[in-house]
Amino acid sequence: MKEKIWLSTPTMHGEEMDFVREAYETNWMSTVGENINEVEKLVCEKVGCKYAVGLSAGTAALHMAVKLAGVKPGDKVFCSDMTFAATVNPVVYEGGVPVFIDTEYDTWNMDPAALEKAFEIYPDVKLVVYAHLYGTPAKIDEITKICKKHGAMIIEDAAESLGASYKGKQTGDFGNFNAISFNGNKIITGSSGGMLLTDCKESADKARKWSTQSRENAPWYQHEEIGYNYRMSNVIAGVVRGQFPHLEEHIAKKKEIYMRYKEGFEGLPVSMNPYDEKNSEPNFWLSCMIIDEEALHIVTPEKIRLALETENIESRPIWKPMHMQPVYSGNDYIMVNGDNVGEDIFKRGLCLPSDVKMTAEQQKEVISIIKGLF
Ligand SMILES: *Cc1c(COP(=O)(O)O)cnc(C)c1O
């Protein structure tokens, strides 16, 4: 069977091993060490935030963010609807109740109009959690303005968007408490890992303490708060440290992939996952296509997915919206004019192979298979 073409896999460069070996040889094989300190510094410099706390996963970072925002049992929280479940699950860890906000067509992220409507229905909500799906910045100004007006805090889930910018500023630097991820399929990886980003020193210190079992400053194990074992490993941090200098190179490759799809699909009744070309620069983490409604009778995303699978090529449906997930069937979902944009994009869209190592030849094959179906 010919070599598999993947959706998105880790791309290593060699320096990762040097930092991992250094950790090994100096015996900093735990959750403290030079690699963690360096990676936290690198992220602050890149994103522009004041503090970064290295954690075991992006999900852990989101959990710490939700705790820092002070979510209490029963509190409603407005959340992106079309996203990965890890954006919203941490709200539930703290007993909060996600209310899902519909998606807009311009960037496939939280719809500001639906958010505004949600505040009319639930004026007391004090927290909004939104993601930059597939590395495309959301309508940040509009969302921020609405949150300010209603006195709500913001958690930005930048797990998929490290390196993406909006009006010249990096994603992960717009909310009160923000999260990035170094999961294996992200734009750069540590094999796992994540970080909490904030400009508030007190909050960063709290997250550091909570993530290391909430030990108080005493010779014995003294605890005044509930703790977690969420700190990043110095070995993982070594991998991230070696990846970091290659972030821009990965983004450039991903952008090339996106542009080749865009060009390759010209003339077909499809378009690519869109972005605000004037105000934002995505990291192009995943390229996605969406089929025109009128062409769905010719070919569906599932038909394309299966045709690619036959040729050992991986693709994936659009992240299934949270309001369609059985586990969240009891949660409220706010949309404008009954539009249900999320469900529509889910029905018509598909995530395409976007691996940094995919060759132009391989991508040509993907495009030609898809073209052949229309
Ligand atoms: C990957 C991802 C996360 C979770 O990050 P992990 O490091 O895998 O825990 C959260 N939100 C989104 C949108 C993601 O894509």
Short mmCIF file of C-alpha atoms and ligand atoms in Angstrom, two decimals:
data_model
loop_
_atom_site.label_atom_id
_atom_site.label_comp_id
_atom_site.label_asym_id
_atom_site.label_seq_id
_atom_site.Cartn_x
_atom_site.Cartn_y
_atom_site.Cartn_z
CA MET A 1 0.00 0.00 0.00
CA LYS A 2 1.32 3.46 -0.81
CA GLU A 3 2.43 5.91 1.86
CA LYS A 4 -0.40 7.38 3.90
CA ILE A 5 -1.18 11.06 3.53
CA TRP A 6 -2.12 12.38 6.96
CA LEU A 7 -4.35 15.19 8.12
CA SER A 8 -1.68 16.70 10.40
CA THR A 9 1.19 14.93 12.17
CA PRO A 10 4.24 16.07 14.14
CA THR A 11 7.16 17.41 12.07
CA MET A 12 10.47 17.11 13.90
CA HIS A 13 13.71 18.87 13.01
CA GLY A 14 16.47 17.46 15.21
CA GLU A 15 17.00 20.22 17.76
CA GLU A 16 14.21 18.69 19.82
CA MET A 17 16.46 15.72 20.57
CA ASP A 18 19.30 18.00 21.73
CA PHE A 19 17.15 19.64 24.38
CA VAL A 20 15.62 16.32 25.45
CA ARG A 21 19.10 14.78 25.71
CA GLU A 22 20.33 17.75 27.72
CA ALA A 23 17.46 17.26 30.17
CA TYR A 24 18.35 13.59 30.40
CA GLU A 25 22.07 14.06 30.84
CA THR A 26 21.69 16.76 33.48
CA ASN A 27 18.95 14.70 35.15
CA TRP A 28 16.29 17.43 35.00
CA MET A 29 13.75 14.69 34.29
CA SER A 30 10.83 16.23 36.13
CA THR A 31 8.50 19.21 36.06
CA VAL A 32 11.22 21.79 36.71
CA GLY A 33 14.15 22.78 34.54
CA GLU A 34 15.71 25.01 31.94
CA ASN A 35 13.52 23.81 29.06
CA ILE A 36 10.32 24.84 30.82
CA ASN A 37 11.72 28.25 31.75
CA GLU A 38 12.96 28.85 28.22
CA VAL A 39 9.77 27.78 26.51
CA GLU A 40 7.67 29.99 28.78
CA LYS A 41 9.95 32.89 27.84
CA LEU A 42 9.78 32.08 24.12
CA VAL A 43 5.99 32.01 24.19
CA CYS A 44 5.77 35.35 26.03
CA GLU A 45 8.09 36.92 23.46
CA LYS A 46 6.18 35.48 20.52
CA VAL A 47 2.62 36.08 21.70
CA GLY A 48 3.25 39.29 23.60
CA CYS A 49 1.69 38.20 26.87
CA LYS A 50 3.40 38.95 30.19
CA TYR A 51 3.16 35.47 31.73
CA ALA A 52 3.05 31.93 30.38
CA VAL A 53 2.62 28.86 32.58
CA GLY A 54 3.75 25.56 31.07
CA LEU A 55 1.18 22.80 31.69
CA SER A 56 0.59 19.18 30.75
CA ALA A 57 -2.02 20.03 28.08
CA GLY A 58 -4.04 22.78 26.47
CA THR A 59 -7.05 21.30 28.24
CA ALA A 60 -5.30 21.78 31.60
CA ALA A 61 -4.60 25.40 30.62
CA LEU A 62 -8.27 25.93 29.81
CA HIS A 63 -9.23 24.36 33.13
CA MET A 64 -6.92 26.73 35.01
CA ALA A 65 -8.33 29.62 32.96
CA VAL A 66 -11.90 28.71 33.91
CA LYS A 67 -10.91 28.49 37.60
CA LEU A 68 -9.13 31.84 37.41
CA ALA A 69 -12.24 33.37 35.88
CA GLY A 70 -14.05 32.25 39.03
CA VAL A 71 -16.70 30.01 37.49
CA LYS A 72 -18.92 28.52 40.23
CA PRO A 73 -21.37 25.61 40.06
CA GLY A 74 -24.44 26.61 38.10
CA ASP A 75 -22.83 29.63 36.40
CA LYS A 76 -23.70 29.92 32.74
CA VAL A 77 -20.77 30.52 30.38
CA PHE A 78 -21.04 31.52 26.71
CA CYS A 79 -18.90 29.19 24.59
CA SER A 80 -17.99 28.62 20.96
CA ASP A 81 -20.28 25.98 19.50
CA MET A 82 -18.29 24.75 16.53
CA THR A 83 -15.02 23.75 18.20
CA PHE A 84 -13.19 20.85 19.78
CA ALA A 85 -14.82 19.61 23.00
CA ALA A 86 -11.75 20.63 25.04
CA THR A 87 -12.77 24.29 24.61
CA VAL A 88 -15.90 23.76 26.69
CA ASN A 89 -15.37 20.68 28.91
CA PRO A 90 -13.28 22.62 31.49
CA VAL A 91 -16.30 24.84 32.14
CA VAL A 92 -18.14 21.70 33.23
CA TYR A 93 -15.18 20.53 35.37
CA GLU A 94 -15.92 23.57 37.54
CA GLY A 95 -19.67 22.98 37.56
CA GLY A 96 -20.39 25.71 35.01
CA VAL A 97 -23.05 25.35 32.33
CA PRO A 98 -21.95 26.07 28.74
CA VAL A 99 -24.42 28.00 26.61
CA PHE A 100 -23.42 27.53 22.99
CA ILE A 101 -23.14 30.49 20.65
CA ASP A 102 -23.64 29.90 16.93
CA THR A 103 -20.96 30.32 14.27
CA GLU A 104 -20.60 32.96 11.52
CA TYR A 105 -19.70 32.27 7.89
CA ASP A 106 -16.84 34.80 7.59
CA THR A 107 -14.29 33.04 9.84
CA TRP A 108 -16.21 29.96 11.11
CA ASN A 109 -15.94 31.24 14.66
CA MET A 110 -18.27 32.62 17.34
CA ASP A 111 -20.91 34.87 15.82
CA PRO A 112 -20.90 38.29 17.55
CA ALA A 113 -24.58 38.81 16.66
CA ALA A 114 -25.51 35.54 18.37
CA LEU A 115 -23.35 36.52 21.36
CA GLU A 116 -25.16 39.85 21.63
CA LYS A 117 -28.46 38.02 21.54
CA ALA A 118 -27.24 35.62 24.24
CA PHE A 119 -26.52 38.56 26.57
CA GLU A 120 -30.07 39.82 26.00
CA ILE A 121 -31.38 36.43 27.17
CA TYR A 122 -28.83 35.91 29.97
CA PRO A 123 -27.60 39.38 31.00
CA ASP A 124 -25.80 38.10 34.11
CA VAL A 125 -23.26 35.89 32.34
CA LYS A 126 -19.71 36.93 33.26
CA LEU A 127 -17.51 34.76 31.03
CA VAL A 128 -17.09 34.07 27.32
CA VAL A 129 -14.86 31.26 25.99
CA TYR A 130 -14.13 31.36 22.29
CA ALA A 131 -11.75 29.53 19.94
CA HIS A 132 -9.87 30.45 16.77
CA LEU A 133 -10.92 27.42 14.78
CA TYR A 134 -8.39 25.78 12.46
CA GLY A 135 -5.97 28.65 13.20
CA THR A 136 -8.24 31.39 11.82
CA PRO A 137 -8.68 34.40 14.11
CA ALA A 138 -12.27 35.07 15.17
CA LYS A 139 -14.00 38.47 14.96
CA ILE A 140 -12.00 39.56 17.98
CA ASP A 141 -12.86 43.29 18.06
CA GLU A 142 -16.59 42.66 17.84
CA ILE A 143 -16.53 39.94 20.51
CA THR A 144 -14.31 42.01 22.83
CA LYS A 145 -16.58 45.04 22.49
CA ILE A 146 -19.67 43.04 23.42
CA CYS A 147 -17.91 41.45 26.41
CA LYS A 148 -16.75 44.85 27.65
CA LYS A 149 -20.26 46.26 27.36
CA HIS A 150 -21.60 43.43 29.50
CA GLY A 151 -18.69 43.30 31.95
CA ALA A 152 -17.76 39.74 30.97
CA MET A 153 -14.29 38.23 31.08
CA ILE A 154 -12.78 36.46 28.08
CA ILE A 155 -10.93 33.16 27.68
CA GLU A 156 -9.32 32.78 24.30
CA ASP A 157 -8.77 29.19 23.20
CA ALA A 158 -5.76 29.66 20.91
CA ALA A 159 -4.90 25.95 20.98
CA GLU A 160 -5.10 25.72 17.19
CA SER A 161 -3.92 29.24 16.35
CA LEU A 162 -0.42 29.74 17.78
CA GLY A 163 1.33 32.23 15.49
CA ALA A 164 -1.89 33.60 13.95
CA SER A 165 -2.45 37.33 14.28
CA TYR A 166 -5.30 39.82 14.22
CA LYS A 167 -4.61 43.48 13.39
CA GLY A 168 -0.93 42.83 13.98
CA LYS A 169 -1.33 41.26 17.41
CA GLN A 170 -0.96 37.55 18.15
CA THR A 171 -3.94 35.40 19.14
CA GLY A 172 -3.66 34.29 22.76
CA ASP A 173 -3.11 37.89 23.85
CA PHE A 174 -6.66 39.23 23.67
CA GLY A 175 -8.49 37.54 26.54
CA ASN A 176 -7.99 37.68 30.31
CA PHE A 177 -6.75 34.08 30.47
CA ASN A 178 -5.78 32.24 27.31
CA ALA A 179 -4.65 28.78 26.29
CA ILE A 180 -2.32 27.28 23.70
CA SER A 181 -1.61 23.61 23.03
CA PHE A 182 1.40 21.52 22.03
CA ASN A 183 -0.65 18.40 21.29
CA GLY A 184 0.81 16.15 18.60
CA ASN A 185 -1.32 17.44 15.74
CA LYS A 186 -0.91 21.18 16.42
CA ILE A 187 1.23 23.66 14.46
CA ILE A 188 4.21 22.89 16.73
CA THR A 189 4.22 20.13 19.32
CA GLY A 190 5.85 18.73 22.41
CA SER A 191 4.04 15.40 21.81
CA SER A 192 1.69 16.90 24.39
CA GLY A 193 1.64 19.99 26.59
CA GLY A 194 -0.01 23.36 26.77
CA MET A 195 0.24 26.79 28.33
CA LEU A 196 -1.87 29.29 30.18
CA LEU A 197 -1.22 32.86 29.01
CA THR A 198 -2.12 36.00 30.93
CA ASP A 199 -0.95 39.53 31.70
CA CYS A 200 -1.95 39.19 35.36
CA LYS A 201 0.93 38.16 37.65
CA GLU A 202 -1.32 37.11 40.51
CA SER A 203 -3.28 34.79 38.20
CA ALA A 204 -0.14 33.26 36.71
CA ASP A 205 1.19 32.59 40.22
CA LYS A 206 -2.11 30.98 41.22
CA ALA A 207 -2.05 28.72 38.15
CA ARG A 208 1.54 27.71 38.95
CA LYS A 209 0.53 26.78 42.48
CA TRP A 210 -2.70 24.96 41.57
CA SER A 211 -0.94 23.00 38.81
CA THR A 212 1.68 21.69 41.26
CA GLN A 213 -0.78 20.25 43.80
CA SER A 214 -1.33 23.57 45.60
CA ARG A 215 1.57 23.08 47.95
CA GLU A 216 1.91 25.88 50.50
CA ASN A 217 5.29 27.24 51.45
CA ALA A 218 6.13 24.81 54.28
CA PRO A 219 8.65 21.99 54.76
CA TRP A 220 5.83 19.43 55.02
CA TYR A 221 2.97 18.95 52.53
CA GLN A 222 0.64 21.76 53.54
CA HIS A 223 -2.57 22.36 51.57
CA GLU A 224 -5.09 25.18 51.86
CA GLU A 225 -6.59 24.73 48.40
CA ILE A 226 -7.40 21.85 46.07
CA GLY A 227 -4.51 21.16 43.71
CA TYR A 228 -3.84 19.48 40.37
CA ASN A 229 -0.93 17.64 38.80
CA TYR A 230 -0.89 19.75 35.64
CA ARG A 231 2.67 21.05 35.33
CA MET A 232 4.61 20.59 32.08
CA SER A 233 7.43 18.05 32.01
CA ASN A 234 10.93 19.37 31.32
CA VAL A 235 11.34 16.61 28.71
CA ILE A 236 8.20 17.69 26.83
CA ALA A 237 9.37 21.29 27.14
CA GLY A 238 12.61 20.22 25.45
CA VAL A 239 10.66 19.05 22.42
CA VAL A 240 8.70 22.31 22.31
CA ARG A 241 11.92 24.30 22.68
CA GLY A 242 13.41 22.54 19.67
CA GLN A 243 10.21 23.10 17.65
CA PHE A 244 9.83 26.76 18.46
CA PRO A 245 12.35 28.16 15.93
CA HIS A 246 10.38 26.29 13.23
CA LEU A 247 6.98 27.80 13.98
CA GLU A 248 7.10 30.37 11.17
CA GLU A 249 8.39 27.77 8.73
CA HIS A 250 5.47 25.46 9.61
CA ILE A 251 3.03 28.33 9.11
CA ALA A 252 4.55 29.15 5.71
CA LYS A 253 4.19 25.49 4.65
CA LYS A 254 0.59 25.36 5.88
CA LYS A 255 -0.19 28.55 3.99
CA GLU A 256 1.28 27.09 0.79
CA ILE A 257 -0.95 24.05 1.27
CA TYR A 258 -4.02 26.24 1.75
CA MET A 259 -3.22 28.31 -1.34
CA ARG A 260 -2.61 25.22 -3.48
CA TYR A 261 -6.03 23.84 -2.51
CA LYS A 262 -7.64 27.19 -3.22
CA GLU A 263 -6.09 27.32 -6.66
CA GLY A 264 -6.69 23.63 -7.32
CA PHE A 265 -10.41 23.93 -6.60
CA GLU A 266 -10.98 26.88 -8.91
CA GLY A 267 -14.05 26.29 -11.04
CA LEU A 268 -15.52 23.72 -8.62
CA PRO A 269 -18.63 24.55 -6.56
CA VAL A 270 -16.55 24.65 -3.36
CA SER A 271 -14.62 27.20 -1.31
CA MET A 272 -11.97 27.13 1.41
CA ASN A 273 -12.39 27.91 5.11
CA PRO A 274 -12.52 31.71 4.96
CA TYR A 275 -10.68 34.41 6.90
CA ASP A 276 -10.65 38.18 7.20
CA GLU A 277 -7.95 38.94 4.64
CA LYS A 278 -7.77 42.59 5.62
CA ASN A 279 -7.40 42.23 9.38
CA SER A 280 -6.09 38.79 10.12
CA GLU A 281 -3.30 36.39 9.23
CA PRO A 282 -4.21 32.79 10.17
CA ASN A 283 -1.59 30.13 10.87
CA PHE A 284 -3.44 27.93 8.33
CA TRP A 285 -3.23 24.96 10.70
CA LEU A 286 -5.90 22.98 8.83
CA SER A 287 -7.18 23.57 5.32
CA CYS A 288 -10.89 22.86 4.96
CA MET A 289 -13.31 22.95 2.08
CA ILE A 290 -17.01 23.66 2.00
CA ILE A 291 -19.29 22.49 -0.80
CA ASP A 292 -21.90 24.86 -2.24
CA GLU A 293 -25.40 23.90 -1.15
CA GLU A 294 -26.48 23.48 -4.79
CA ALA A 295 -23.73 20.91 -5.42
CA LEU A 296 -24.47 18.64 -2.45
CA HIS A 297 -26.60 16.39 -4.65
CA ILE A 298 -23.48 15.69 -6.77
CA VAL A 299 -21.07 14.96 -3.94
CA THR A 300 -21.10 15.12 -0.15
CA PRO A 301 -18.16 15.62 2.25
CA GLU A 302 -18.61 12.03 3.39
CA LYS A 303 -18.33 10.78 -0.19
CA ILE A 304 -15.06 12.70 -0.56
CA ARG A 305 -13.78 11.42 2.76
CA LEU A 306 -14.44 7.80 1.77
CA ALA A 307 -12.92 8.26 -1.70
CA LEU A 308 -9.75 9.66 -0.10
CA GLU A 309 -9.70 6.89 2.49
CA THR A 310 -9.68 4.32 -0.30
CA GLU A 311 -6.44 5.91 -1.51
CA ASN A 312 -4.93 5.88 2.01
CA ILE A 313 -5.49 9.60 2.47
CA GLU A 314 -6.81 10.94 5.76
CA SER A 315 -9.45 13.66 5.93
CA ARG A 316 -11.92 14.47 8.70
CA PRO A 317 -15.38 15.96 9.03
CA ILE A 318 -15.62 19.49 10.38
CA TRP A 319 -15.55 19.50 14.22
CA LYS A 320 -19.11 18.53 15.08
CA PRO A 321 -20.79 21.44 16.86
CA MET A 322 -21.23 21.10 20.63
CA HIS A 323 -25.01 21.65 20.50
CA MET A 324 -25.21 18.49 18.34
CA GLN A 325 -23.22 16.39 20.82
CA PRO A 326 -25.26 13.96 22.94
CA VAL A 327 -23.32 14.93 26.08
CA TYR A 328 -24.47 18.55 25.66
CA SER A 329 -28.01 17.88 24.44
CA GLY A 330 -29.48 19.59 27.51
CA ASN A 331 -27.55 22.84 27.01
CA ASP A 332 -28.96 25.99 25.48
CA TYR A 333 -27.86 27.06 22.01
CA ILE A 334 -28.19 30.63 20.77
CA MET A 335 -28.43 31.44 17.07
CA VAL A 336 -29.66 34.39 15.05
CA ASN A 337 -32.88 34.01 13.02
CA GLY A 338 -32.83 30.24 13.50
CA ASP A 339 -29.89 30.06 11.10
CA ASN A 340 -27.89 27.22 12.70
CA VAL A 341 -24.72 28.06 10.80
CA GLY A 342 -22.68 25.46 12.68
CA GLU A 343 -24.86 22.62 11.55
CA ASP A 344 -24.74 23.88 7.97
CA ILE A 345 -20.91 24.08 7.89
CA PHE A 346 -20.70 20.66 9.54
CA LYS A 347 -22.98 19.25 6.86
CA ARG A 348 -21.11 20.79 3.90
CA GLY A 349 -17.49 20.97 5.10
CA LEU A 350 -14.44 18.70 5.28
CA CYS A 351 -10.94 19.04 6.81
CA LEU A 352 -8.30 18.18 4.22
CA PRO A 353 -4.81 16.71 4.57
CA SER A 354 -2.66 19.61 5.81
CA ASP A 355 0.48 17.89 6.95
CA VAL A 356 3.63 20.03 6.87
CA LYS A 357 5.49 17.13 5.23
CA MET A 358 2.93 16.58 2.45
CA THR A 359 4.62 17.11 -0.93
CA ALA A 360 3.17 19.15 -3.79
CA GLU A 361 2.86 15.87 -5.71
CA GLN A 362 0.85 14.24 -2.94
CA GLN A 363 -1.39 17.27 -2.68
CA LYS A 364 -1.93 17.22 -6.42
CA GLU A 365 -3.24 13.68 -6.02
CA VAL A 366 -5.63 14.74 -3.26
CA ILE A 367 -6.94 17.59 -5.39
CA SER A 368 -7.32 15.40 -8.44
CA ILE A 369 -9.31 12.76 -6.53
CA ILE A 370 -11.66 15.45 -5.23
CA LYS A 371 -12.02 17.04 -8.69
CA GLY A 372 -12.84 13.65 -10.14
CA LEU A 373 -15.88 13.36 -7.90
CA PHE A 374 -17.60 16.47 -9.28
C1 LIG B 1 -6.29 20.63 20.76
C2 LIG B 1 -7.30 21.57 21.27
C3 LIG B 1 -7.49 21.76 22.64
C4 LIG B 1 -6.86 20.90 23.69
O1 LIG B 1 -5.51 20.90 23.72
P1 LIG B 1 -4.76 19.60 24.34
O2 LIG B 1 -3.34 20.07 24.44
O3 LIG B 1 -4.95 18.49 23.37
O4 LIG B 1 -5.36 19.31 25.66
C5 LIG B 1 -8.39 22.72 23.05
N1 LIG B 1 -9.09 23.43 22.17
C6 LIG B 1 -8.96 23.28 20.85
C7 LIG B 1 -9.76 24.13 19.94
C8 LIG B 1 -8.07 22.32 20.36
O5 LIG B 1 -7.97 22.13 19.05
#
